Short mmCIF file of C-alpha atoms in Angstrom, two decimals:
data_model
loop_
_atom_site.label_atom_id
_atom_site.label_comp_id
_atom_site.label_asym_id
_atom_site.label_seq_id
_atom_site.Cartn_x
_atom_site.Cartn_y
_atom_site.Cartn_z
CA MET A 252 0.54 22.06 -10.02
CA TYR A 253 1.73 18.70 -8.79
CA ASN A 254 -0.27 16.00 -7.07
CA LYS A 255 1.50 15.95 -3.71
CA LYS A 256 -0.24 12.78 -2.49
CA PRO A 257 -0.43 10.32 -5.38
CA VAL A 258 -2.23 7.00 -4.89
CA SER A 259 -1.88 3.70 -6.69
CA SER A 260 -3.39 0.24 -6.33
CA ALA A 261 -1.76 -3.14 -5.73
CA ILE A 262 -2.95 -6.71 -5.23
CA ILE A 263 -1.40 -8.62 -2.35
CA ARG A 264 0.14 -11.72 -3.91
CA PHE A 265 0.21 -15.25 -2.52
CA GLN A 266 4.01 -15.60 -2.65
CA ASP A 267 4.34 -12.53 -0.41
CA CYS A 268 2.15 -13.92 2.37
CA ASP A 269 2.63 -16.17 5.39
CA PRO A 270 0.69 -19.44 5.90
CA PHE A 271 -2.18 -17.44 7.45
CA GLY A 272 -2.62 -15.36 4.29
CA HIS A 273 -1.15 -12.19 5.86
CA LEU A 274 1.38 -10.08 3.98
CA ASN A 275 4.86 -10.76 5.39
CA ASN A 276 6.27 -7.82 7.36
CA SER A 277 9.22 -7.18 5.03
CA LYS A 278 6.95 -7.23 1.97
CA TYR A 279 5.04 -4.15 3.17
CA LEU A 280 8.23 -2.20 2.48
CA ASP A 281 8.51 -3.72 -1.01
CA TYR A 282 4.95 -2.79 -1.96
CA MET A 283 5.24 0.71 -0.52
CA ILE A 284 8.66 1.55 -1.98
CA ASN A 285 7.56 0.20 -5.39
CA ALA A 286 4.49 2.43 -5.23
CA ARG A 287 6.65 5.48 -4.41
CA GLU A 288 8.97 4.72 -7.34
CA ASP A 289 5.91 4.49 -9.63
CA HIS A 290 4.54 7.75 -8.25
CA LEU A 291 7.84 9.55 -8.88
CA ILE A 292 7.84 8.47 -12.53
CA ARG A 293 4.13 8.89 -13.22
CA GLU A 294 3.51 12.14 -11.36
CA TYR A 295 6.83 14.01 -11.54
CA ASP A 296 8.72 12.38 -14.44
CA LEU A 297 11.47 11.61 -11.94
CA ASP A 298 13.00 8.25 -12.89
CA ILE A 299 15.62 7.54 -10.22
CA PHE A 300 17.04 4.62 -12.19
CA ARG A 301 17.53 6.70 -15.36
CA MET A 302 19.05 9.39 -13.15
CA ALA A 303 21.53 6.86 -11.73
CA ARG A 304 22.54 5.75 -15.26
CA THR A 305 22.78 9.18 -16.87
CA GLU A 306 23.90 11.44 -14.01
CA GLY A 307 25.54 8.99 -11.63
CA LYS A 308 23.32 10.19 -8.79
CA SER A 309 20.38 8.67 -6.99
CA TRP A 310 19.24 7.97 -3.44
CA VAL A 311 19.99 5.21 -0.95
CA VAL A 312 17.86 4.30 2.04
CA GLY A 313 19.28 5.85 5.17
CA HIS A 314 16.50 5.00 7.60
CA SER A 315 13.09 3.34 7.53
CA GLU A 316 10.46 3.10 10.24
CA ILE A 317 7.14 1.33 9.86
CA VAL A 318 4.00 0.87 11.95
CA TYR A 319 1.84 -2.15 11.14
CA MET A 320 -1.80 -1.52 11.95
CA LYS A 321 -4.05 -4.04 10.16
CA PRO A 322 -3.05 -7.10 8.16
CA ALA A 323 -3.06 -6.96 4.39
CA LEU A 324 -4.48 -10.26 3.13
CA VAL A 325 -3.71 -12.48 0.17
CA MET A 326 -5.41 -11.27 -3.05
CA GLU A 327 -6.66 -8.11 -1.29
CA SER A 328 -6.64 -4.93 -3.34
CA VAL A 329 -4.91 -2.13 -1.44
CA LYS A 330 -4.20 1.54 -2.13
CA ILE A 331 -0.84 3.10 -1.41
CA GLN A 332 -0.42 6.84 -1.01
CA SER A 333 2.93 8.58 -0.81
CA GLN A 334 4.18 12.07 -0.13
CA LEU A 335 7.37 14.00 0.51
CA ILE A 336 7.33 14.98 4.19
CA ASP A 337 10.85 16.40 4.63
CA PHE A 338 13.95 17.25 2.61
CA SER A 339 17.27 19.02 2.73
CA GLU A 340 20.07 19.52 0.23
CA LYS A 341 21.27 15.97 1.03
CA HIS A 342 18.15 13.91 1.79
CA VAL A 343 14.47 13.35 1.19
CA GLN A 344 11.97 11.71 3.52
CA ALA A 345 8.79 10.12 2.20
CA GLU A 346 5.71 8.84 3.93
CA MET A 347 3.89 5.89 2.42
CA ILE A 348 0.52 4.73 3.70
CA MET A 349 -1.09 1.43 2.77
CA TYR A 350 -4.88 1.48 2.97
CA ASN A 351 -7.64 -0.96 2.17
CA GLU A 352 -9.35 -0.55 -1.22
CA THR A 353 -11.78 2.14 0.01
CA MET A 354 -9.03 4.00 1.90
CA ASP A 355 -10.98 3.99 5.16
CA GLN A 356 -8.65 1.60 7.01
CA VAL A 357 -4.90 2.07 7.45
CA LYS A 358 -2.86 -1.11 7.04
CA ALA A 359 0.62 0.35 7.62
CA VAL A 360 2.52 3.64 7.67
CA LEU A 361 6.14 3.87 6.52
CA TRP A 362 8.57 6.75 6.85
CA SER A 363 11.75 6.33 4.80
CA LYS A 364 14.66 8.73 4.65
CA PHE A 365 16.73 8.57 1.47
CA VAL A 366 20.21 10.06 1.24
CA HIS A 367 21.20 11.64 -2.08
CA TYR A 368 24.17 9.63 -3.29
CA ASP A 369 26.89 10.28 -5.85
CA LEU A 370 27.61 6.90 -7.44
CA LYS A 371 30.87 8.12 -9.00
CA ALA A 372 32.35 9.60 -5.83
CA LEU A 373 30.81 6.84 -3.66
CA ARG A 374 29.54 9.27 -1.04
CA SER A 375 26.55 11.42 -0.26
CA GLY A 376 25.97 14.36 -2.52
CA ILE A 377 23.81 17.44 -2.72
CA HIS A 378 20.69 18.01 -4.76
CA THR A 379 20.93 20.28 -7.79
CA PRO A 380 19.16 23.65 -7.61
CA GLU A 381 16.56 22.30 -10.09
CA LEU A 382 15.89 19.28 -7.88
CA MET A 383 15.65 21.50 -4.79
CA GLY A 384 13.04 23.57 -6.62
CA LEU A 385 10.99 20.46 -7.41
CA LEU A 386 11.29 19.19 -3.84
CA GLU A 387 10.08 22.56 -2.53
CA GLN A 388 6.98 22.26 -4.72
CA LEU A 389 6.31 18.66 -3.62
CA HIS A 390 6.96 19.14 0.10
CA GLU A 391 3.98 18.38 2.30
CA PRO A 392 5.19 18.83 5.90
CA LEU A 393 3.46 16.99 8.71
CA GLU A 394 2.36 18.29 12.06
CA GLU A 395 3.47 15.07 13.77
CA GLN A 396 7.15 14.56 14.52
CA ARG A 397 6.91 10.89 15.55
CA LEU A 398 5.65 8.04 13.41
CA GLU A 399 3.61 6.43 16.20
CA VAL A 400 1.71 9.67 16.74
CA ARG A 401 1.12 10.02 12.99
CA ALA A 402 -0.15 6.43 12.70
CA LYS A 403 -2.60 6.92 15.55
CA LYS A 404 -3.87 10.14 14.01
CA LEU A 405 -4.40 8.43 10.66
CA ALA A 406 -6.29 5.64 12.41
CA GLY A 407 -8.50 8.19 14.17
CA VAL A 408 -7.24 7.28 17.65
CA GLN A 409 -7.57 10.12 20.16
CA MET A 410 -4.39 10.76 22.14
CA SER A 411 -3.77 12.73 25.28
CA PRO A 412 -1.69 15.91 24.78
CA ALA A 413 1.13 14.43 26.88
CA ILE A 414 1.71 11.68 24.28
CA ASN A 415 2.03 14.10 21.36
#
């Protein structure tokens, strides 16, 4: 049985922050994507870089959407959780959530869609049957179809039914 929502820790570094000590907007993506890469290797033995070298296939970012909720501060310890929220034979979509150390405050929520890519043919490709089987086991679908709605739910904000 796989851990569908792995979590790792990170320290927000000085060089990644603005003069106010807040994590720069683009660096949230770096921290969150790095955490997802680590989760794939640690939890599922899925090394996308080894896969690119040996099989000539990997994933490229097709779309990313992020909601910033609370600032991450210089030298703050944060937790990053990731999960597979959607997939098809040609793509995967992951959700990454950055929390404070105690995981009771959401800093940011990122949805990234990655297109499976054949590096030899230089075009999108399809997942192998084995990979599709793994993705099926890891899939954790969400009720929410829009990132803003998901972020508000994670933050505990009540929304009217018309907004959902």
